[in-house]
């Protein structure tokens, strides 16, 4: 009833995308909760706080904060249409918040947009750039270039230096000079970032490297079952990890958000179908053939909460996936955080 009143949504979605009614309904429910929480989120930012940032993986959530603001910016007319007059916000106000949040996050990064040479979660991988941080930064730069160009130039320079340091590693992987240098799910993030950097910095050869790396990575999906094996090297076959494959699907969804390629969408859909065949009735992953062998018996509410936070938004694009998400939402003890919901909204 709330969204039926919005002619803006009808114009933006029903005519342009002809989305399936159930997917449209799911997206609307996510947006409704998102819009309800935004006034408190913005008030907290205005008071100098960072409501999404927590002690573990702090930098990751600093960039979640930016992604929330990007989702709001893209849906500003719709948000204002849903709010009382005192909660409405202008584009310039959102851009100011994005600038403040980016400035806060970059205080944790060195001159190459690295954390003392480590990756975003603090672990030492091969030389690479911060998959999520750089990607979200460049999306923010694209929005800020007209209003805050002078202030963000230093951040742009640091980001490009990080990409230039990491590019040779990705290029060696793309040309089969080295084996996978990190987990395959994280390489999807690297490809996403290099793809976006090619556009942002107008470096066409970077896009060629990203495409070649993606071509190699796409071959790793099992041609019959649809999962991606939980091992880095092509000459190993240890089978799937039901407990970890959801992270791979999540990173694939980020790449698809930036680079909507039909073949990649098909791989993602098949992977999600495999995941739905690999669940017990309560939603917990089948552990018998889990290569990592790390599953433990969660309570129903614990598992639902974990799954809800780490799902891919494309689950909503198939009937079984929508039922799974609905199950998680009904049994979880917590609601998805705004950063997760922002990814849903940006993705759709």
Tab-separated table of C-alpha atoms in Angstrom:
chain	number	residue	atom	x	y	z
A	1	UNK	CA	0.000	0.000	0.000
A	2	UNK	CA	2.872	2.345	0.910
A	3	UNK	CA	4.650	1.865	-2.409
A	4	UNK	CA	1.531	1.657	-4.540
A	5	UNK	CA	1.136	5.390	-3.892
A	6	UNK	CA	4.510	6.182	-5.415
A	7	UNK	CA	4.302	7.145	-9.092
A	8	UNK	CA	8.097	7.576	-8.991
A	9	UNK	CA	8.632	3.876	-8.337
A	10	UNK	CA	6.106	2.888	-10.993
A	11	UNK	CA	7.952	5.029	-13.497
A	12	UNK	CA	11.451	3.880	-12.525
A	13	UNK	CA	10.850	0.164	-12.210
A	14	UNK	CA	7.650	-1.096	-13.751
A	15	UNK	CA	8.091	0.528	-17.152
A	16	UNK	CA	11.883	0.414	-17.449
A	17	UNK	CA	12.663	-3.028	-16.031
A	18	UNK	CA	9.351	-4.911	-15.998
A	19	UNK	CA	10.506	-6.684	-12.846
A	20	UNK	CA	8.764	-9.815	-11.688
A	21	UNK	CA	6.081	-8.902	-9.169
A	22	UNK	CA	7.629	-10.921	-6.342
A	23	UNK	CA	11.101	-9.477	-6.929
A	24	UNK	CA	9.569	-6.006	-7.026
A	25	UNK	CA	7.799	-6.757	-3.751
A	26	UNK	CA	11.034	-7.943	-2.134
A	27	UNK	CA	12.935	-4.854	-3.251
A	28	UNK	CA	10.144	-2.634	-1.940
A	29	UNK	CA	10.235	-4.308	1.485
A	30	UNK	CA	13.981	-3.747	1.649
A	31	UNK	CA	13.578	-0.104	0.656
A	32	UNK	CA	10.802	0.498	3.145
A	33	UNK	CA	12.986	-0.652	6.051
A	34	UNK	CA	15.983	1.231	4.593
A	35	UNK	CA	14.019	4.490	4.397
A	36	UNK	CA	12.689	4.033	7.928
A	37	UNK	CA	16.205	3.719	9.332
A	38	UNK	CA	17.866	6.480	7.291
A	39	UNK	CA	16.754	9.483	9.447
A	40	UNK	CA	18.433	7.984	12.549
A	41	UNK	CA	21.494	7.090	10.474
A	42	UNK	CA	21.820	10.626	9.106
A	43	UNK	CA	21.291	12.197	12.520
A	44	UNK	CA	24.094	10.062	13.907
A	45	UNK	CA	26.431	11.135	11.094
A	46	UNK	CA	25.525	14.781	11.656
A	47	UNK	CA	26.479	14.388	15.316
A	48	UNK	CA	29.929	13.123	14.316
A	49	UNK	CA	29.253	9.426	14.915
A	50	UNK	CA	29.672	6.429	12.619
A	51	UNK	CA	26.750	4.132	13.465
A	52	UNK	CA	27.718	1.188	11.237
A	53	UNK	CA	31.365	0.973	12.310
A	54	UNK	CA	32.179	-1.741	14.824
A	55	UNK	CA	35.396	-2.956	16.437
A	56	UNK	CA	35.965	-5.978	14.175
A	57	UNK	CA	36.536	-5.209	10.477
A	58	UNK	CA	36.156	-1.506	11.278
A	59	UNK	CA	37.415	-0.252	7.913
A	60	UNK	CA	35.057	-2.536	6.024
A	61	UNK	CA	32.110	-0.945	7.807
A	62	UNK	CA	33.439	2.552	7.208
A	63	UNK	CA	32.982	1.868	3.510
A	64	UNK	CA	29.610	0.228	4.163
A	65	UNK	CA	28.674	3.649	5.485
A	66	UNK	CA	29.611	5.210	2.148
A	67	UNK	CA	27.643	2.565	0.237
A	68	UNK	CA	24.536	3.365	2.286
A	69	UNK	CA	24.852	7.013	1.290
A	70	UNK	CA	25.341	6.064	-2.375
A	71	UNK	CA	22.141	3.996	-2.276
A	72	UNK	CA	20.298	6.929	-0.725
A	73	UNK	CA	21.658	9.319	-3.351
A	74	UNK	CA	20.455	7.110	-6.196
A	75	UNK	CA	16.983	6.901	-4.677
A	76	UNK	CA	16.728	10.437	-3.322
A	77	UNK	CA	13.414	11.433	-4.927
A	78	UNK	CA	11.811	8.235	-3.745
A	79	UNK	CA	13.180	8.629	-0.228
A	80	UNK	CA	11.979	12.223	0.093
A	81	UNK	CA	8.578	11.197	-1.262
A	82	UNK	CA	8.277	8.699	1.623
A	83	UNK	CA	9.306	11.111	4.395
A	84	UNK	CA	7.770	13.854	6.457
A	85	UNK	CA	8.977	17.329	5.586
A	86	UNK	CA	11.463	17.506	8.462
A	87	UNK	CA	13.219	14.287	7.325
A	88	UNK	CA	13.735	15.282	3.699
A	89	UNK	CA	17.295	15.858	2.527
A	90	UNK	CA	18.941	17.542	-0.460
A	91	UNK	CA	21.489	16.100	-2.860
A	92	UNK	CA	24.147	18.527	-1.652
A	93	UNK	CA	23.634	17.381	1.940
A	94	UNK	CA	24.134	13.736	0.955
A	95	UNK	CA	27.269	14.603	-1.020
A	96	UNK	CA	28.633	16.392	2.048
A	97	UNK	CA	27.969	13.265	4.134
A	98	UNK	CA	29.711	11.087	1.514
A	99	UNK	CA	32.724	13.393	1.568
A	100	UNK	CA	32.897	13.322	5.369
A	101	UNK	CA	32.608	9.518	5.451
A	102	UNK	CA	35.270	9.038	2.760
A	103	UNK	CA	37.590	11.429	4.599
A	104	UNK	CA	37.074	9.474	7.822
A	105	UNK	CA	37.783	6.127	6.116
A	106	UNK	CA	40.923	7.333	4.322
A	107	UNK	CA	42.496	8.231	7.675
A	108	UNK	CA	42.993	4.481	8.128
A	109	UNK	CA	44.755	4.024	4.763
A	110	UNK	CA	48.367	4.705	3.829
A	111	UNK	CA	49.654	6.625	0.794
A	112	UNK	CA	48.732	3.707	-1.473
A	113	UNK	CA	45.263	3.241	0.031
A	114	UNK	CA	46.611	0.187	1.882
A	115	UNK	CA	46.621	-0.645	5.577
A	116	UNK	CA	50.357	-0.908	6.223
A	117	UNK	CA	50.680	-3.196	3.229
A	118	UNK	CA	47.929	-5.574	4.321
A	119	UNK	CA	44.529	-6.210	2.851
A	120	UNK	CA	41.302	-4.703	4.144
A	121	UNK	CA	40.740	-7.371	6.788
A	122	UNK	CA	44.297	-7.035	8.109
A	123	UNK	CA	45.555	-10.346	6.702
A	124	UNK	CA	48.722	-10.507	4.611
A	125	UNK	CA	47.890	-11.626	1.088
A	126	UNK	CA	49.937	-11.323	-2.080
A	127	UNK	CA	50.317	-7.758	-3.314
A	128	UNK	CA	46.828	-6.530	-4.123
A	129	UNK	CA	44.652	-3.518	-3.476
A	130	UNK	CA	41.752	-3.207	-1.112
A	131	UNK	CA	39.012	-4.855	-3.109
A	132	UNK	CA	36.019	-3.336	-1.365
A	133	UNK	CA	37.513	-0.043	-0.158
A	134	UNK	CA	38.894	1.008	-3.554
A	135	UNK	CA	35.732	-0.007	-5.364
A	136	UNK	CA	33.401	1.947	-3.083
A	137	UNK	CA	35.842	4.883	-3.069
A	138	UNK	CA	35.735	5.195	-6.860
A	139	UNK	CA	31.943	4.990	-6.896
A	140	UNK	CA	31.951	7.839	-4.381
A	141	UNK	CA	34.525	9.844	-6.376
A	142	UNK	CA	32.257	9.663	-9.425
A	143	UNK	CA	29.516	11.368	-7.431
A	144	UNK	CA	31.801	13.914	-5.735
A	145	UNK	CA	33.850	15.040	-8.753
A	146	UNK	CA	31.663	18.099	-9.486
A	147	UNK	CA	31.135	19.279	-5.914
A	148	UNK	CA	34.287	18.232	-4.035
A	149	UNK	CA	36.929	17.688	-6.702
A	150	UNK	CA	39.672	19.700	-4.991
A	151	UNK	CA	39.151	18.040	-1.609
A	152	UNK	CA	39.164	14.460	-2.947
A	153	UNK	CA	42.081	14.790	-5.376
A	154	UNK	CA	44.535	13.445	-2.795
A	155	UNK	CA	42.330	10.381	-2.229
A	156	UNK	CA	42.064	9.788	-5.981
A	157	UNK	CA	45.866	9.946	-6.332
A	158	UNK	CA	46.353	7.464	-3.493
A	159	UNK	CA	43.767	5.105	-4.971
A	160	UNK	CA	45.441	5.085	-8.380
A	161	UNK	CA	48.830	4.364	-6.779
A	162	UNK	CA	47.305	1.325	-5.070
A	163	UNK	CA	45.778	0.067	-8.312
A	164	UNK	CA	49.105	0.463	-10.126
A	165	UNK	CA	50.879	-1.551	-7.425
A	166	UNK	CA	48.307	-4.347	-7.561
A	167	UNK	CA	47.721	-4.498	-11.315
A	168	UNK	CA	50.800	-6.617	-12.191
A	169	UNK	CA	49.638	-9.418	-9.875
A	170	UNK	CA	46.194	-9.512	-11.490
A	171	UNK	CA	47.763	-9.338	-14.949
A	172	UNK	CA	49.999	-12.330	-14.191
A	173	UNK	CA	46.922	-14.254	-13.088
A	174	UNK	CA	45.003	-13.188	-16.198
A	175	UNK	CA	47.809	-14.449	-18.468
A	176	UNK	CA	48.375	-17.743	-16.567
A	177	UNK	CA	51.838	-16.719	-15.355
A	178	UNK	CA	50.868	-17.506	-11.763
A	179	UNK	CA	48.295	-19.600	-9.960
A	180	UNK	CA	45.507	-17.956	-8.021
A	181	UNK	CA	47.180	-15.593	-5.570
A	182	UNK	CA	44.284	-15.455	-3.102
A	183	UNK	CA	40.848	-16.944	-2.530
A	184	UNK	CA	38.808	-17.098	-5.751
A	185	UNK	CA	35.912	-15.172	-4.235
A	186	UNK	CA	38.254	-12.263	-3.475
A	187	UNK	CA	39.619	-12.256	-7.022
A	188	UNK	CA	36.086	-11.365	-8.145
A	189	UNK	CA	36.423	-8.227	-6.016
A	190	UNK	CA	39.829	-7.483	-7.576
A	191	UNK	CA	38.353	-7.793	-11.069
A	192	UNK	CA	35.460	-5.526	-10.063
A	193	UNK	CA	37.870	-2.884	-8.836
A	194	UNK	CA	40.134	-3.054	-11.894
A	195	UNK	CA	37.079	-2.856	-14.179
A	196	UNK	CA	35.853	0.246	-12.355
A	197	UNK	CA	39.352	1.781	-12.233
A	198	UNK	CA	39.661	1.364	-16.005
A	199	UNK	CA	36.550	3.469	-16.469
A	200	UNK	CA	37.366	6.018	-13.775
A	201	UNK	CA	40.997	6.624	-14.793
A	202	UNK	CA	40.375	6.075	-18.523
A	203	UNK	CA	42.926	3.256	-18.711
A	204	UNK	CA	41.516	0.984	-21.410
A	205	UNK	CA	44.226	-1.668	-21.065
A	206	UNK	CA	43.139	-2.282	-17.478
A	207	UNK	CA	39.745	-3.412	-18.734
A	208	UNK	CA	41.449	-5.938	-21.036
A	209	UNK	CA	43.299	-7.394	-18.038
A	210	UNK	CA	40.070	-7.534	-15.998
A	211	UNK	CA	38.246	-9.383	-18.808
A	212	UNK	CA	41.045	-11.931	-19.222
A	213	UNK	CA	41.147	-12.559	-15.474
A	214	UNK	CA	37.377	-13.021	-15.466
A	215	UNK	CA	37.556	-15.461	-18.385
A	216	UNK	CA	40.004	-17.607	-16.430
A	217	UNK	CA	37.958	-17.411	-13.252
A	218	UNK	CA	34.682	-18.287	-15.009
A	219	UNK	CA	36.173	-21.628	-16.072
A	220	UNK	CA	36.355	-22.645	-12.423
A	221	UNK	CA	32.581	-23.030	-12.075
A	222	UNK	CA	31.618	-26.694	-12.186
A	223	UNK	CA	29.936	-27.128	-15.602
A	224	UNK	CA	27.311	-29.566	-14.332
A	225	UNK	CA	26.585	-28.657	-10.709
A	226	UNK	CA	27.182	-24.903	-10.855
A	227	UNK	CA	29.371	-24.426	-7.759
A	228	UNK	CA	32.922	-23.066	-7.737
A	229	UNK	CA	35.433	-25.500	-6.161
A	230	UNK	CA	36.925	-24.362	-2.883
A	231	UNK	CA	40.535	-24.429	-4.025
A	232	UNK	CA	42.745	-21.896	-5.723
A	233	UNK	CA	44.505	-23.987	-8.373
A	234	UNK	CA	43.113	-25.538	-11.516
A	235	UNK	CA	45.064	-28.755	-10.926
A	236	UNK	CA	43.287	-29.448	-7.638
A	237	UNK	CA	39.729	-30.628	-7.141
A	238	UNK	CA	38.740	-30.686	-3.503
A	239	UNK	CA	35.067	-30.133	-4.181
A	240	UNK	CA	32.742	-27.411	-2.917
A	241	UNK	CA	32.406	-25.658	0.397
A	242	UNK	CA	28.742	-25.232	1.155
A	243	UNK	CA	29.573	-23.036	4.119
A	244	UNK	CA	31.759	-20.610	2.141
A	245	UNK	CA	30.242	-20.559	-1.328
A	246	UNK	CA	27.767	-17.882	-0.250
A	247	UNK	CA	30.707	-15.465	-0.001
A	248	UNK	CA	31.712	-16.288	-3.568
A	249	UNK	CA	28.187	-15.590	-4.755
A	250	UNK	CA	28.219	-12.303	-2.849
A	251	UNK	CA	31.415	-11.143	-4.574
A	252	UNK	CA	30.060	-12.248	-7.959
A	253	UNK	CA	26.997	-10.103	-7.329
A	254	UNK	CA	29.234	-7.064	-6.767
A	255	UNK	CA	30.958	-7.619	-10.110
A	256	UNK	CA	27.598	-8.094	-11.805
A	257	UNK	CA	26.415	-4.838	-10.233
A	258	UNK	CA	29.263	-3.003	-12.008
A	259	UNK	CA	29.500	-5.149	-15.140
A	260	UNK	CA	26.122	-6.667	-16.125
A	261	UNK	CA	27.274	-9.518	-18.384
A	262	UNK	CA	24.725	-12.212	-19.267
A	263	UNK	CA	27.167	-15.106	-18.888
A	264	UNK	CA	28.152	-13.931	-15.411
A	265	UNK	CA	24.495	-13.614	-14.460
A	266	UNK	CA	23.881	-17.166	-15.644
A	267	UNK	CA	26.803	-18.468	-13.565
A	268	UNK	CA	25.495	-16.660	-10.515
A	269	UNK	CA	21.993	-18.046	-10.972
A	270	UNK	CA	23.286	-21.610	-11.375
A	271	UNK	CA	25.479	-21.193	-8.312
A	272	UNK	CA	22.528	-19.999	-6.261
A	273	UNK	CA	20.431	-22.911	-7.505
A	274	UNK	CA	23.179	-25.285	-6.332
A	275	UNK	CA	23.240	-23.588	-2.946
A	276	UNK	CA	19.507	-24.063	-2.542
A	277	UNK	CA	19.916	-27.765	-3.308
A	278	UNK	CA	22.634	-27.946	-0.633
A	279	UNK	CA	20.582	-26.849	2.373
A	280	UNK	CA	18.839	-28.736	5.114
A	281	UNK	CA	15.170	-27.792	5.572
A	282	UNK	CA	16.099	-25.296	8.308
A	283	UNK	CA	18.408	-23.419	5.896
A	284	UNK	CA	21.725	-24.708	7.297
A	285	UNK	CA	24.234	-25.885	4.682
A	286	UNK	CA	24.739	-29.617	4.145
A	287	UNK	CA	27.993	-30.349	5.959
A	288	UNK	CA	28.654	-33.910	4.747
A	289	UNK	CA	30.549	-32.828	1.652
A	290	UNK	CA	31.779	-29.468	2.895
A	291	UNK	CA	35.496	-29.370	2.036
A	292	UNK	CA	36.316	-26.983	4.846
A	293	UNK	CA	34.591	-29.252	7.319
A	294	UNK	CA	34.038	-26.296	9.620
A	295	UNK	CA	30.290	-26.291	10.024
A	296	UNK	CA	28.919	-26.438	13.537
A	297	UNK	CA	25.339	-26.921	14.684
A	298	UNK	CA	23.924	-23.421	14.969
A	299	UNK	CA	20.617	-22.695	16.591
A	300	UNK	CA	17.938	-21.848	14.076
A	301	UNK	CA	17.993	-18.127	14.897
A	302	UNK	CA	21.822	-17.986	14.854
A	303	UNK	CA	22.096	-19.571	11.438
A	304	UNK	CA	19.274	-17.494	10.014
A	305	UNK	CA	21.032	-14.325	11.184
A	306	UNK	CA	24.409	-15.352	9.727
A	307	UNK	CA	22.831	-16.335	6.405
A	308	UNK	CA	20.772	-13.160	6.225
A	309	UNK	CA	23.882	-10.979	6.589
A	310	UNK	CA	25.859	-12.850	3.924
A	311	UNK	CA	23.281	-13.653	1.286
A	312	UNK	CA	23.489	-12.494	-2.305
A	313	UNK	CA	20.623	-10.258	-3.423
A	314	UNK	CA	20.146	-12.465	-6.468
A	315	UNK	CA	18.498	-15.045	-4.206
A	316	UNK	CA	15.436	-12.851	-4.676
A	317	UNK	CA	15.363	-13.587	-8.412
A	318	UNK	CA	14.108	-17.178	-8.118
A	319	UNK	CA	11.091	-18.579	-6.238
A	320	UNK	CA	13.194	-20.919	-4.079
A	321	UNK	CA	15.614	-18.133	-3.258
A	322	UNK	CA	12.813	-15.817	-2.186
A	323	UNK	CA	11.446	-18.535	0.078
A	324	UNK	CA	14.919	-18.974	1.593
A	325	UNK	CA	15.296	-15.259	2.286
A	326	UNK	CA	11.795	-15.134	3.750
A	327	UNK	CA	12.672	-18.062	6.021
A	328	UNK	CA	15.846	-16.323	7.206
A	329	UNK	CA	14.016	-13.057	7.841
A	330	UNK	CA	11.277	-14.826	9.798
A	331	UNK	CA	13.694	-16.749	12.035
A	332	UNK	CA	16.637	-14.357	12.437
A	333	UNK	CA	17.013	-12.499	15.706
A	334	UNK	CA	18.408	-9.437	13.909
A	335	UNK	CA	17.553	-7.463	10.806
A	336	UNK	CA	20.119	-7.008	8.039
A	337	UNK	CA	22.335	-4.001	8.658
A	338	UNK	CA	21.923	-0.954	6.417
A	339	UNK	CA	25.138	-1.755	4.529
A	340	UNK	CA	23.799	-5.140	3.427
A	341	UNK	CA	20.441	-3.679	2.419
A	342	UNK	CA	22.206	-0.863	0.546
A	343	UNK	CA	23.960	-3.491	-1.577
A	344	UNK	CA	20.591	-5.072	-2.373
A	345	UNK	CA	19.198	-1.704	-3.457
A	346	UNK	CA	22.280	-0.731	-5.476
A	347	UNK	CA	22.359	-4.161	-7.107
A	348	UNK	CA	18.733	-4.122	-8.201
